[in-house]
Amino acid sequence: MDYSLKVMDHFSNPRNMGSIENSDGVGEVGNAKCGDIMKIYLKVENNRIADVKFQTFGCGAAIASSSMATEMIKGKTLEEAWKLSNKAVAEALDGLPPIKMHCSMLAEEAIHEAINDYLKKRGLETWDE
Amino acid sequence: MLLLIHNCEGVSVTTEKKTIYMDNSATTPVRKEVVEEMLPYMTENFGNPSSIYEIGKISKHAIDKARKKVADALGSEENEIYFTSGGTESDNWAIKGIAFANRSKGKHIITSSIEHHAVLHTCAWLEGQGFEVTYLPVDKYGIVSPEEVKKAIRDDTILISIMLANNEIGTIQPVEEIGKIAKESRIYFHTDAVQAIGHVPIDVNKMNIDLLSLSGHKFEGPKGCGALYIQKGTKIDTFLHGGAQERKRRAGTENVPAIVGLGKAIELATAEIEESNKTLLELRGRLVKGLLKIPKAHLNGHPTKRLANNVNITFEYIEGESLLLLLNAKGIFASTGSACNSFSLEPSHVLTACGVPHEIVHGSLRLSLGRMNSEQDVDRVLEAVPEIVQKLRNMSPLTPKEYRTS
Ligand SMILES: Cc1ncc(COP(=O)(O)O)c(C=O)c1O
Ligand code: FES
């Protein structure tokens, strides 16, 4: 697979890999295309993402996207994090092969799930796509 | 040797270690002896075999010689061997050729669910042309039961196509028995022996084979050259129409250098089967034993009825493409049945047919050994794989606590 140097960097040295005990929100999504799974853990303080970790069962692009996406939302408000698109993640990685674009969807969706999980736990209304 | 790892930016990373190629089921390097025989047929002996002058005759004789070598390797007559562009063409020709030539007799074909796509997609296309195909299931080892073949036979069955050895899990099929059943029922029997040449001794008559496909690049011959054995008297359509080459059954100016190379390669591979299998079996045993020490690792395919060079193991909780990328970074080249590593994003149809669940198919690793692999190579793989599997397991949301180290 022809991956960019950035993808290979984030794949080989993933940032924010792991889990958070007592996290404020967890999102887990599966990929309808190839059956992969990604899990995002959030720590939220003052409506901002104080910490974020991921676990991914998937290809190089999925792992790199998880790493990049978590980097991009760290320190951001929930609203800002919600707006992160898979395209933005792919661009930050200097592009993904077309067949691998769906892998970056996993990150976007897992972040949405995790934010909604946080909102639910707080008794707040969840957000829509 | 320095290892260059390329990416789409053309940047390369180097490591000091020798690279280890363990993907010999995908393809093999061409042997030196083979290249040497081929070279003169690209330069001085470039004549068209159909021409009557001297260098044309030289080419023609070279093809005849290669044909004899292929025939000897299969136990057939020379005039039963037809050169093609490879395994895919041989499979297409055998199946479509028999189907259309025998349409008046029937429209039913029997094959298995673990065939190569060259067979499966050909059969699927024939279904669109009005033929009916039975895809036989396999047991958990990937073996087709001769009993099931017998049961699937109908009055209108015209062809049975079952591969000799599988390319992913190396399982060797009871081809002789299946051939006997086909013969008793007067049905043509084709076998895809692309992976078997040089590993399994073949005698087309003893094994009751009517048609057999093979491909040069799987046994240290050149790519883009193969052969189809067609037993004398078989009713089969021509596949490529045009000139009178290959006794008017396969048109097109012959790829003389490649045919010469294929002949030399099959001669060497067949002569060395016993010796090479002995070495490969030892390496395979060492590899399997070492890899199965990793917890939640399972061997795919049959423990003994398999190609001496094939190891296929799944590691639970991880995905194969990431495994291959990390192996590549260590200079180790292998393959996987993971959906993420296929252009169709479908998991291996072979492992799926063996009943391996999708998420476990993801973590499959195929290591196919070759003549250049040594015990040191095996040991380096055994050093690299556990570390990589652990790294990926630590990253995976599926891994239970007891299999994590961080
Ligand atoms: C079992 C089997 N059949 C057919 C083929 C196709 O052969 P070729 O690459 O020569 O077209 C292959 C090789 O990938 C194979 O392993
Ligand atoms: S996660 Fe399966 S292709 Fe990327």
Coordinates of C-alpha atoms and ligand atoms in Angstrom, one line a residue:
Chain A
M1 CA 0.0 0.0 0.0
D2 CA 1.4 3.4 -0.9
Y3 CA 1.1 5.4 2.2
S4 CA 2.5 8.9 2.8
L5 CA 5.4 9.4 5.2
K6 CA 2.9 11.0 7.6
V7 CA 0.7 8.0 7.6
M8 CA 3.7 5.7 8.2
D9 CA 4.9 8.0 11.0
H10 CA 1.5 8.0 12.8
F11 CA 1.1 4.2 12.2
S12 CA 4.5 3.3 13.5
N13 CA 4.5 5.7 16.4
P14 CA 0.8 6.2 17.2
R15 CA 0.0 9.2 19.5
N16 CA -2.6 8.8 22.2
M17 CA -2.8 5.1 22.0
G18 CA -4.4 3.3 25.0
S19 CA -7.4 3.7 27.3
I20 CA -8.5 6.2 30.0
E21 CA -9.8 4.8 33.3
N22 CA -12.8 6.8 34.6
S23 CA -13.2 8.4 31.2
D24 CA -16.1 10.9 30.7
G25 CA -17.2 9.5 27.4
V26 CA -16.4 6.4 25.3
G27 CA -17.3 5.8 21.7
E28 CA -16.9 2.5 19.9
V29 CA -17.7 2.1 16.2
G30 CA -17.3 -0.7 13.7
N31 CA -16.6 -0.3 10.0
A32 CA -19.3 -1.6 7.8
K33 CA -16.8 -1.9 4.9
C34 CA -14.2 -4.3 6.2
G35 CA -15.2 -5.0 9.8
D36 CA -12.7 -3.0 11.8
I37 CA -13.3 -1.5 15.2
M38 CA -12.2 1.8 16.8
K39 CA -12.7 2.9 20.4
I40 CA -12.2 6.5 21.7
Y41 CA -11.9 7.5 25.3
L42 CA -12.5 11.2 26.4
K43 CA -11.6 13.1 29.5
V44 CA -13.7 16.4 29.4
E45 CA -13.0 19.5 31.5
N46 CA -14.9 22.8 31.1
N47 CA -16.4 21.6 27.8
R48 CA -12.9 20.9 26.5
I49 CA -11.2 17.7 25.6
A50 CA -8.5 17.4 28.3
D51 CA -7.4 14.0 27.3
V52 CA -8.1 11.5 24.6
K53 CA -7.0 8.0 23.9
F54 CA -7.8 5.4 21.2
Q55 CA -7.7 1.7 20.6
T56 CA -8.0 0.5 17.0
F57 CA -8.3 -2.9 15.4
G58 CA -7.6 -2.1 11.7
C59 CA -5.2 -1.4 8.9
G60 CA -2.4 1.1 8.8
A61 CA -4.7 3.9 7.6
A62 CA -7.1 3.2 10.4
I63 CA -4.4 3.3 13.1
A64 CA -2.8 6.5 11.6
S65 CA -6.2 8.2 11.3
S66 CA -7.0 7.4 14.9
S67 CA -3.6 8.8 16.0
M68 CA -4.0 12.0 13.9
A69 CA -7.7 12.5 14.8
T70 CA -7.0 12.3 18.5
E71 CA -4.1 14.8 18.1
M72 CA -6.4 17.2 16.3
I73 CA -9.1 17.2 18.9
K74 CA -7.0 17.4 22.0
G75 CA -7.6 20.6 23.9
K76 CA -10.5 21.5 21.6
T77 CA -14.0 22.3 22.7
L78 CA -16.6 19.6 22.2
E79 CA -18.2 21.7 19.4
E80 CA -14.9 22.0 17.6
A81 CA -14.1 18.3 18.0
W82 CA -17.6 17.4 16.7
K83 CA -16.8 19.3 13.5
L84 CA -13.6 17.3 12.7
S85 CA -14.3 15.6 9.4
N86 CA -12.7 12.5 8.1
K87 CA -11.5 14.6 5.1
A88 CA -9.6 16.9 7.4
V89 CA -8.0 13.9 9.1
A90 CA -7.0 12.5 5.7
E91 CA -5.6 15.8 4.6
A92 CA -3.6 16.2 7.8
L93 CA -2.0 12.8 6.9
D94 CA -1.0 14.1 3.5
G95 CA -3.8 12.1 1.9
L96 CA -4.9 8.5 2.0
P97 CA -5.2 6.0 -0.9
P98 CA -8.8 6.2 -2.3
I99 CA -9.5 2.7 -1.1
K100 CA -8.5 3.7 2.4
M101 CA -10.7 6.8 2.8
H102 CA -13.3 4.9 4.6
C103 CA -10.8 4.0 7.4
S104 CA -10.7 7.7 8.4
M105 CA -14.5 7.7 8.7
L106 CA -14.0 5.4 11.7
A107 CA -12.2 8.2 13.6
E108 CA -14.9 10.8 12.9
E109 CA -17.7 8.4 13.9
A110 CA -15.9 7.2 17.1
I111 CA -15.4 10.8 18.2
H112 CA -19.1 11.6 17.6
E113 CA -20.1 8.5 19.6
A114 CA -17.8 9.4 22.5
I115 CA -19.1 13.0 22.6
N116 CA -22.7 11.8 22.7
D117 CA -21.8 9.2 25.3
Y118 CA -20.4 12.1 27.4
L119 CA -23.6 14.2 26.8
K120 CA -25.8 11.3 27.7
K121 CA -24.0 10.6 31.0
R122 CA -24.5 14.3 31.8
G123 CA -28.2 14.0 31.1
L124 CA -27.8 16.3 28.1
E125 CA -29.4 16.0 24.8
T126 CA -27.2 14.2 22.2
W127 CA -26.1 15.8 19.0
D128 CA -27.0 14.8 15.5
E129 CA -24.8 14.4 12.5
Chain B
M1 CA 21.9 -6.1 1.6
L2 CA 20.4 -2.7 2.4
L3 CA 16.7 -2.6 2.5
L4 CA 14.9 0.2 0.7
I5 CA 11.3 0.9 1.7
H6 CA 9.5 3.1 -0.8
N7 CA 6.3 5.0 -0.3
C8 CA 4.3 7.2 -2.6
E9 CA 6.6 10.2 -2.0
G10 CA 9.5 8.1 -3.3
V11 CA 11.3 8.4 0.0
S12 CA 13.1 5.4 1.2
V13 CA 14.2 4.2 4.6
T14 CA 17.1 1.8 5.0
T15 CA 17.8 -0.9 7.5
E16 CA 21.0 -2.8 7.8
K17 CA 19.6 -6.3 7.7
K18 CA 19.2 -8.6 4.9
T19 CA 15.6 -8.8 3.6
I20 CA 13.7 -12.0 4.1
Y21 CA 11.3 -13.0 1.3
M22 CA 8.6 -15.4 2.6
D23 CA 5.9 -14.9 -0.1
N24 CA 6.9 -17.6 -2.5
S25 CA 3.2 -18.5 -3.1
A26 CA 2.7 -15.1 -4.6
T27 CA 5.7 -15.4 -6.9
T28 CA 9.3 -16.6 -6.9
P29 CA 12.6 -15.1 -8.2
V30 CA 13.8 -16.6 -11.5
R31 CA 16.6 -19.0 -11.0
K32 CA 20.0 -18.1 -12.4
E33 CA 20.2 -21.3 -14.5
V34 CA 16.8 -20.5 -15.9
V35 CA 17.8 -16.9 -16.8
E36 CA 20.9 -18.1 -18.5
E37 CA 18.9 -20.5 -20.8
M38 CA 16.4 -17.7 -21.6
L39 CA 18.8 -15.0 -22.5
P40 CA 20.0 -16.2 -26.0
Y41 CA 16.3 -16.3 -27.1
M42 CA 15.9 -12.6 -26.6
T43 CA 19.0 -11.6 -28.5
E44 CA 20.7 -13.8 -31.1
N45 CA 18.0 -16.5 -31.3
F46 CA 15.1 -14.2 -31.6
G47 CA 13.5 -15.8 -34.7
N48 CA 9.8 -16.4 -35.0
P49 CA 9.2 -20.1 -34.4
S50 CA 6.8 -20.1 -37.4
S51 CA 9.5 -19.0 -39.8
I52 CA 11.3 -21.6 -41.9
Y53 CA 14.8 -20.1 -41.9
E54 CA 17.5 -21.1 -39.4
I55 CA 16.8 -18.9 -36.4
G56 CA 13.1 -19.6 -36.7
K57 CA 13.8 -23.3 -36.5
I58 CA 16.1 -22.8 -33.5
S59 CA 13.2 -21.1 -31.7
K60 CA 10.8 -23.9 -32.7
H61 CA 13.2 -26.6 -31.4
A62 CA 13.6 -24.7 -28.2
I63 CA 9.8 -24.7 -27.7
D64 CA 9.7 -28.5 -28.5
K65 CA 12.4 -29.1 -25.9
A66 CA 10.6 -27.1 -23.3
R67 CA 7.3 -28.9 -24.1
K68 CA 9.1 -32.3 -23.5
K69 CA 10.3 -31.1 -20.1
V70 CA 6.8 -30.1 -19.1
A71 CA 5.4 -33.4 -20.4
D72 CA 8.0 -35.3 -18.4
A73 CA 7.2 -33.4 -15.3
L74 CA 3.5 -34.3 -15.6
G75 CA 3.8 -37.8 -17.0
S76 CA 2.0 -36.8 -20.2
E77 CA 2.7 -36.9 -23.9
E78 CA 4.3 -33.8 -25.5
N79 CA 1.4 -33.1 -27.7
E80 CA -0.8 -32.8 -24.7
I81 CA 1.0 -29.6 -23.5
Y82 CA -0.1 -26.1 -24.6
F83 CA 1.8 -23.0 -23.6
T84 CA -0.3 -20.1 -22.3
S85 CA 0.3 -16.7 -20.7
G86 CA 0.0 -18.2 -17.2
G87 CA -2.2 -19.8 -14.6
T88 CA -5.1 -17.5 -15.2
E89 CA -5.3 -18.1 -18.9
S90 CA -4.9 -21.9 -18.4
D91 CA -7.8 -21.9 -15.9
N92 CA -10.0 -19.7 -18.1
W93 CA -9.2 -21.8 -21.2
A94 CA -9.8 -25.2 -19.4
I95 CA -13.1 -24.2 -17.9
K96 CA -14.6 -22.0 -20.6
G97 CA -13.3 -24.3 -23.3
I98 CA -14.8 -27.4 -21.8
A99 CA -18.0 -25.7 -21.0
F100 CA -18.8 -24.4 -24.4
A101 CA -17.5 -27.4 -26.3
N102 CA -19.7 -29.7 -24.3
R103 CA -22.8 -27.5 -24.0
S104 CA -24.9 -30.0 -25.9
K105 CA -24.2 -32.6 -23.2
G106 CA -25.0 -30.5 -20.2
K107 CA -24.6 -27.2 -18.4
H108 CA -23.4 -28.2 -14.9
I109 CA -20.0 -27.6 -13.5
I110 CA -18.7 -28.7 -10.0
T111 CA -15.9 -26.8 -8.3
S112 CA -15.0 -25.9 -4.7
S113 CA -15.4 -22.8 -2.7
I114 CA -11.7 -22.4 -2.1
E115 CA -10.4 -22.2 -5.7
H116 CA -8.3 -19.4 -6.9
H117 CA -10.3 -16.4 -8.3
A118 CA -9.1 -17.4 -11.8
V119 CA -11.4 -20.4 -11.4
L120 CA -14.1 -18.9 -9.3
H121 CA -14.6 -15.8 -11.3
T122 CA -14.6 -17.8 -14.5
C123 CA -17.3 -20.0 -13.1
A124 CA -19.3 -17.0 -12.0
W125 CA -19.1 -15.6 -15.5
L126 CA -20.3 -18.9 -17.0
E127 CA -23.3 -18.8 -14.7
G128 CA -24.2 -15.6 -16.5
Q129 CA -23.9 -17.5 -19.8
G130 CA -26.5 -20.0 -18.7
F131 CA -24.3 -22.6 -17.0
E132 CA -24.9 -23.9 -13.5
V133 CA -22.2 -24.2 -11.0
T134 CA -22.0 -26.1 -7.7
Y135 CA -19.4 -24.7 -5.3
L136 CA -18.6 -27.5 -2.9
P137 CA -17.9 -26.7 0.8
V138 CA -14.7 -27.7 2.5
D139 CA -14.0 -29.0 6.0
K140 CA -12.2 -26.9 8.6
Y141 CA -8.8 -27.9 7.0
G142 CA -9.9 -26.8 3.6
I143 CA -10.3 -30.3 2.2
V144 CA -12.9 -31.2 -0.4
S145 CA -14.6 -34.5 0.3
P146 CA -14.7 -36.9 -2.7
E147 CA -18.0 -38.1 -1.3
E148 CA -19.4 -34.6 -1.7
V149 CA -18.1 -34.5 -5.3
K150 CA -19.9 -37.8 -6.0
K151 CA -23.1 -36.5 -4.5
A152 CA -23.0 -33.3 -6.5
I153 CA -22.8 -35.1 -9.9
R154 CA -25.9 -34.7 -12.0
D155 CA -26.9 -36.1 -15.4
D156 CA -25.9 -32.9 -17.0
T157 CA -22.5 -32.4 -15.2
I158 CA -19.8 -31.8 -17.8
L159 CA -16.8 -30.7 -15.7
I160 CA -15.3 -31.0 -12.3
S161 CA -12.6 -28.5 -11.4
I162 CA -10.8 -29.0 -8.0
M163 CA -7.4 -27.5 -7.3
L164 CA -4.4 -29.7 -6.4
A165 CA -3.1 -27.4 -3.7
N166 CA -4.5 -24.2 -2.2
N167 CA -2.5 -21.0 -2.6
E168 CA -3.5 -19.6 0.8
I169 CA -3.5 -22.5 3.3
G170 CA -1.5 -25.0 1.2
T171 CA -4.1 -27.8 1.7
I172 CA -3.5 -30.7 -0.8
Q173 CA -6.7 -32.1 -2.1
P174 CA -7.5 -35.8 -2.7
V175 CA -7.2 -35.2 -6.4
E176 CA -6.5 -38.8 -7.4
E177 CA -9.8 -40.0 -5.7
I178 CA -11.8 -37.1 -7.2
G179 CA -10.3 -37.9 -10.6
K180 CA -11.3 -41.5 -10.3
I181 CA -14.9 -40.4 -9.5
A182 CA -14.9 -38.1 -12.5
K183 CA -13.6 -40.8 -14.8
E184 CA -16.1 -43.4 -13.6
S185 CA -18.9 -40.8 -14.4
R186 CA -17.3 -39.9 -17.7
I187 CA -17.0 -36.2 -16.7
Y188 CA -13.9 -34.1 -17.5
F189 CA -11.7 -33.4 -14.6
H190 CA -9.6 -30.2 -14.4
T191 CA -7.1 -29.4 -11.7
D192 CA -5.4 -26.1 -11.0
A193 CA -1.9 -27.3 -10.0
V194 CA -0.3 -23.8 -10.1
Q195 CA 0.9 -24.1 -6.4
A196 CA 1.7 -27.8 -6.6
I197 CA 4.5 -27.9 -9.2
G198 CA 7.8 -28.6 -7.5
H199 CA 6.1 -29.6 -4.3
V200 CA 3.8 -32.5 -5.1
P201 CA 4.8 -35.2 -7.6
I202 CA 2.3 -35.4 -10.4
D203 CA 1.3 -38.1 -12.8
V204 CA -1.7 -37.0 -14.8
N205 CA -2.6 -40.6 -15.8
K206 CA -2.4 -42.1 -12.4
M207 CA -4.3 -39.2 -10.9
N208 CA -7.0 -39.3 -13.6
I209 CA -6.5 -35.7 -14.6
D210 CA -7.9 -34.5 -18.0
L211 CA -6.8 -30.9 -17.8
L212 CA -4.1 -29.3 -15.6
S213 CA -3.1 -25.7 -15.2
L214 CA 0.4 -24.5 -14.2
S215 CA 2.3 -21.2 -14.1
G216 CA 6.0 -20.6 -14.5
H217 CA 6.5 -17.9 -11.9
K218 CA 5.5 -20.1 -9.0
F219 CA 8.5 -22.4 -9.4
E220 CA 11.3 -20.0 -10.2
G221 CA 10.4 -19.6 -13.8
P222 CA 9.4 -16.4 -15.6
K223 CA 6.1 -14.5 -15.1
G224 CA 3.4 -14.4 -17.8
C225 CA 4.0 -17.9 -19.0
G226 CA 2.2 -21.1 -18.1
A227 CA 0.8 -24.2 -19.6
L228 CA -2.3 -26.2 -19.9
Y229 CA -2.2 -30.0 -20.1
I230 CA -5.1 -31.3 -22.2
Q231 CA -5.5 -35.0 -22.5
K232 CA -5.6 -36.3 -26.0
G233 CA -9.2 -36.7 -27.3
T234 CA -10.6 -34.0 -24.9
K235 CA -13.4 -32.0 -26.5
I236 CA -12.4 -28.4 -25.8
D237 CA -12.9 -25.1 -27.7
T238 CA -10.0 -22.9 -28.8
F239 CA -9.6 -19.9 -26.5
L240 CA -7.4 -17.6 -28.4
H241 CA -8.2 -17.4 -32.1
G242 CA -5.6 -16.4 -34.7
G243 CA -2.5 -18.0 -36.1
A244 CA -1.8 -21.7 -36.2
Q245 CA 0.5 -21.8 -33.2
E246 CA 0.2 -24.6 -30.6
R247 CA -1.3 -27.0 -33.1
K248 CA -4.0 -24.4 -34.0
R249 CA -5.4 -24.4 -30.5
R250 CA -3.7 -21.4 -28.9
A251 CA -2.9 -18.6 -31.3
G252 CA -0.2 -15.9 -30.9
T253 CA 3.5 -15.8 -31.5
E254 CA 5.0 -17.9 -28.8
N255 CA 6.9 -16.2 -25.9
V256 CA 10.0 -18.2 -26.7
P257 CA 12.3 -17.0 -23.9
A258 CA 9.7 -17.5 -21.3
I259 CA 8.7 -20.9 -22.6
V260 CA 12.4 -22.0 -22.6
G261 CA 12.6 -20.6 -19.0
L262 CA 9.5 -22.4 -17.9
G263 CA 10.9 -25.7 -19.3
K264 CA 14.1 -25.4 -17.5
A265 CA 12.4 -24.3 -14.3
I266 CA 10.0 -27.2 -14.2
E267 CA 12.8 -29.7 -15.0
L268 CA 14.8 -28.4 -12.0
A269 CA 11.8 -28.1 -9.7
T270 CA 10.6 -31.6 -10.4
A271 CA 14.0 -33.2 -10.1
E272 CA 14.4 -31.6 -6.7
I273 CA 11.0 -32.2 -5.2
E274 CA 12.2 -34.8 -2.6
E275 CA 15.3 -32.9 -1.5
S276 CA 13.5 -29.5 -1.4
N277 CA 10.5 -30.8 0.5
K278 CA 12.8 -32.3 3.1
T279 CA 14.5 -28.9 3.8
L280 CA 11.2 -27.0 3.6
L281 CA 9.4 -29.3 6.0
E282 CA 12.1 -28.7 8.6
L283 CA 11.8 -25.0 8.2
R284 CA 8.1 -25.1 8.2
G285 CA 8.0 -27.2 11.3
R286 CA 10.3 -24.8 13.1
L287 CA 8.3 -21.8 12.0
V288 CA 4.9 -23.3 13.0
K289 CA 6.2 -24.5 16.3
G290 CA 7.7 -21.1 17.1
L291 CA 4.7 -19.1 16.0
L292 CA 2.2 -21.3 17.9
K293 CA 4.0 -20.4 21.1
I294 CA 2.2 -17.0 20.8
P295 CA -1.0 -17.2 22.8
K296 CA -4.3 -17.2 20.8
A297 CA -2.5 -18.2 17.6
H298 CA -4.0 -20.9 15.3
L299 CA -2.7 -22.8 12.4
N300 CA -5.0 -22.6 9.3
G301 CA -5.2 -25.5 6.9
H302 CA -4.3 -29.1 7.5
P303 CA -1.4 -29.9 9.9
T304 CA 0.1 -32.5 7.4
K305 CA -1.8 -32.6 4.2
R306 CA -0.3 -29.3 3.1
L307 CA 2.4 -27.9 0.9
A308 CA 5.8 -28.1 2.5
N309 CA 6.4 -24.4 2.1
N310 CA 3.1 -23.1 3.4
V311 CA 2.5 -21.6 6.9
N312 CA -0.7 -19.8 7.5
I313 CA -1.5 -18.7 11.1
T314 CA -4.0 -16.4 12.6
F315 CA -3.4 -14.2 15.6
E316 CA -6.5 -13.2 17.3
Y317 CA -7.3 -9.5 18.1
I318 CA -5.1 -8.0 15.3
E319 CA -5.4 -7.0 11.7
G320 CA -3.2 -8.4 8.9
E321 CA -2.3 -5.3 6.9
S322 CA -0.8 -3.6 9.9
L323 CA 1.1 -6.8 10.7
L324 CA 2.5 -6.8 7.2
L325 CA 3.5 -3.2 7.4
L326 CA 5.4 -3.7 10.6
L327 CA 7.1 -6.9 9.2
N328 CA 8.0 -4.9 6.0
A329 CA 9.7 -2.3 8.2
K330 CA 11.8 -5.1 9.5
G331 CA 12.6 -6.3 6.0
I332 CA 10.3 -9.4 6.2
F333 CA 7.9 -9.8 3.2
A334 CA 4.7 -11.9 3.7
S335 CA 1.0 -11.9 3.0
T336 CA -2.4 -11.9 4.7
G337 CA -6.0 -12.8 4.1
S338 CA -7.3 -9.7 5.9
A339 CA -10.1 -7.8 4.2
C340 CA -8.2 -4.5 4.7
N341 CA -5.4 -5.8 2.5
S342 CA -7.6 -6.8 -0.4
F343 CA -8.9 -4.4 -3.1
S344 CA -12.4 -5.8 -2.7
L345 CA -12.2 -5.2 1.1
E346 CA -13.5 -8.8 1.4
P347 CA -11.8 -11.2 3.8
S348 CA -10.1 -14.3 2.4
H349 CA -12.8 -16.5 0.8
V350 CA -10.6 -19.5 1.6
L351 CA -10.3 -18.9 5.3
T352 CA -14.0 -18.0 5.4
A353 CA -14.9 -21.2 3.7
C354 CA -12.9 -23.1 6.3
G355 CA -15.2 -21.6 8.9
V356 CA -12.8 -19.0 10.3
P357 CA -14.8 -16.1 11.6
H358 CA -14.3 -12.7 9.9
E359 CA -12.5 -10.9 12.7
I360 CA -10.1 -13.8 13.0
V361 CA -9.4 -14.0 9.3
H362 CA -8.3 -10.4 9.7
G363 CA -5.3 -11.5 11.8
S364 CA -4.0 -14.1 9.3
L365 CA -0.4 -14.3 8.2
R366 CA 0.8 -16.4 5.3
L367 CA 4.5 -17.2 5.2
S368 CA 5.4 -19.2 2.1
L369 CA 9.0 -20.5 2.1
G370 CA 11.3 -20.8 -0.8
R371 CA 14.7 -22.3 -1.8
M372 CA 16.5 -19.2 -0.6
N373 CA 15.1 -19.2 3.0
S374 CA 17.4 -20.5 5.7
E375 CA 17.1 -21.5 9.3
Q376 CA 18.4 -18.0 10.2
D377 CA 15.6 -16.4 8.3
V378 CA 13.1 -18.5 10.2
D379 CA 14.7 -17.5 13.5
R380 CA 14.6 -13.8 12.6
V381 CA 10.9 -14.1 11.7
L382 CA 10.3 -15.9 15.0
E383 CA 12.0 -13.0 16.8
A384 CA 10.1 -10.3 14.9
V385 CA 6.5 -11.7 14.9
P386 CA 5.8 -12.1 18.6
E387 CA 7.0 -8.5 19.2
I388 CA 4.8 -7.1 16.4
V389 CA 1.8 -9.1 17.4
Q390 CA 2.1 -7.8 21.0
K391 CA 2.4 -4.2 19.8
L392 CA -0.8 -4.5 17.8
R393 CA -2.6 -6.4 20.5
N394 CA -1.8 -3.5 22.9
M395 CA -3.4 -1.2 20.4
S396 CA -6.5 -3.3 19.7
P397 CA -9.8 -2.8 21.6
L398 CA -10.5 -6.5 21.2
T399 CA -7.6 -7.7 23.2
P400 CA -8.6 -9.1 26.7
K401 CA -6.5 -7.8 29.6
E402 CA -4.5 -11.0 30.1
Y403 CA -3.0 -10.6 26.6
R404 CA -1.9 -7.0 27.0
T405 CA 1.5 -5.8 28.2
S406 CA 0.6 -2.1 28.3
Ligands
LIG1 C1 -3.8 -21.5 -7.4 C2 -3.6 -20.5 -8.3 N1 -4.2 -20.5 -9.5 C3 -4.0 -19.5 -10.5 C4 -3.1 -18.5 -10.3 C5 -2.9 -17.5 -11.3 O1 -1.7 -17.7 -12.0 P1 -1.0 -16.5 -12.8 O2 -0.5 -15.5 -11.9 O3 0.1 -17.2 -13.5 O4 -2.0 -16.0 -13.8 C6 -2.4 -18.5 -9.0 C7 -1.4 -17.4 -8.8 O5 -1.7 -16.4 -8.1 C8 -2.6 -19.5 -8.1 O6 -2.0 -19.4 -6.9
FES2 S1 -9.5 -0.5 8.6 FE1 -9.9 -2.1 7.1 S2 -9.2 -1.2 5.3 FE2 -8.6 0.3 6.8

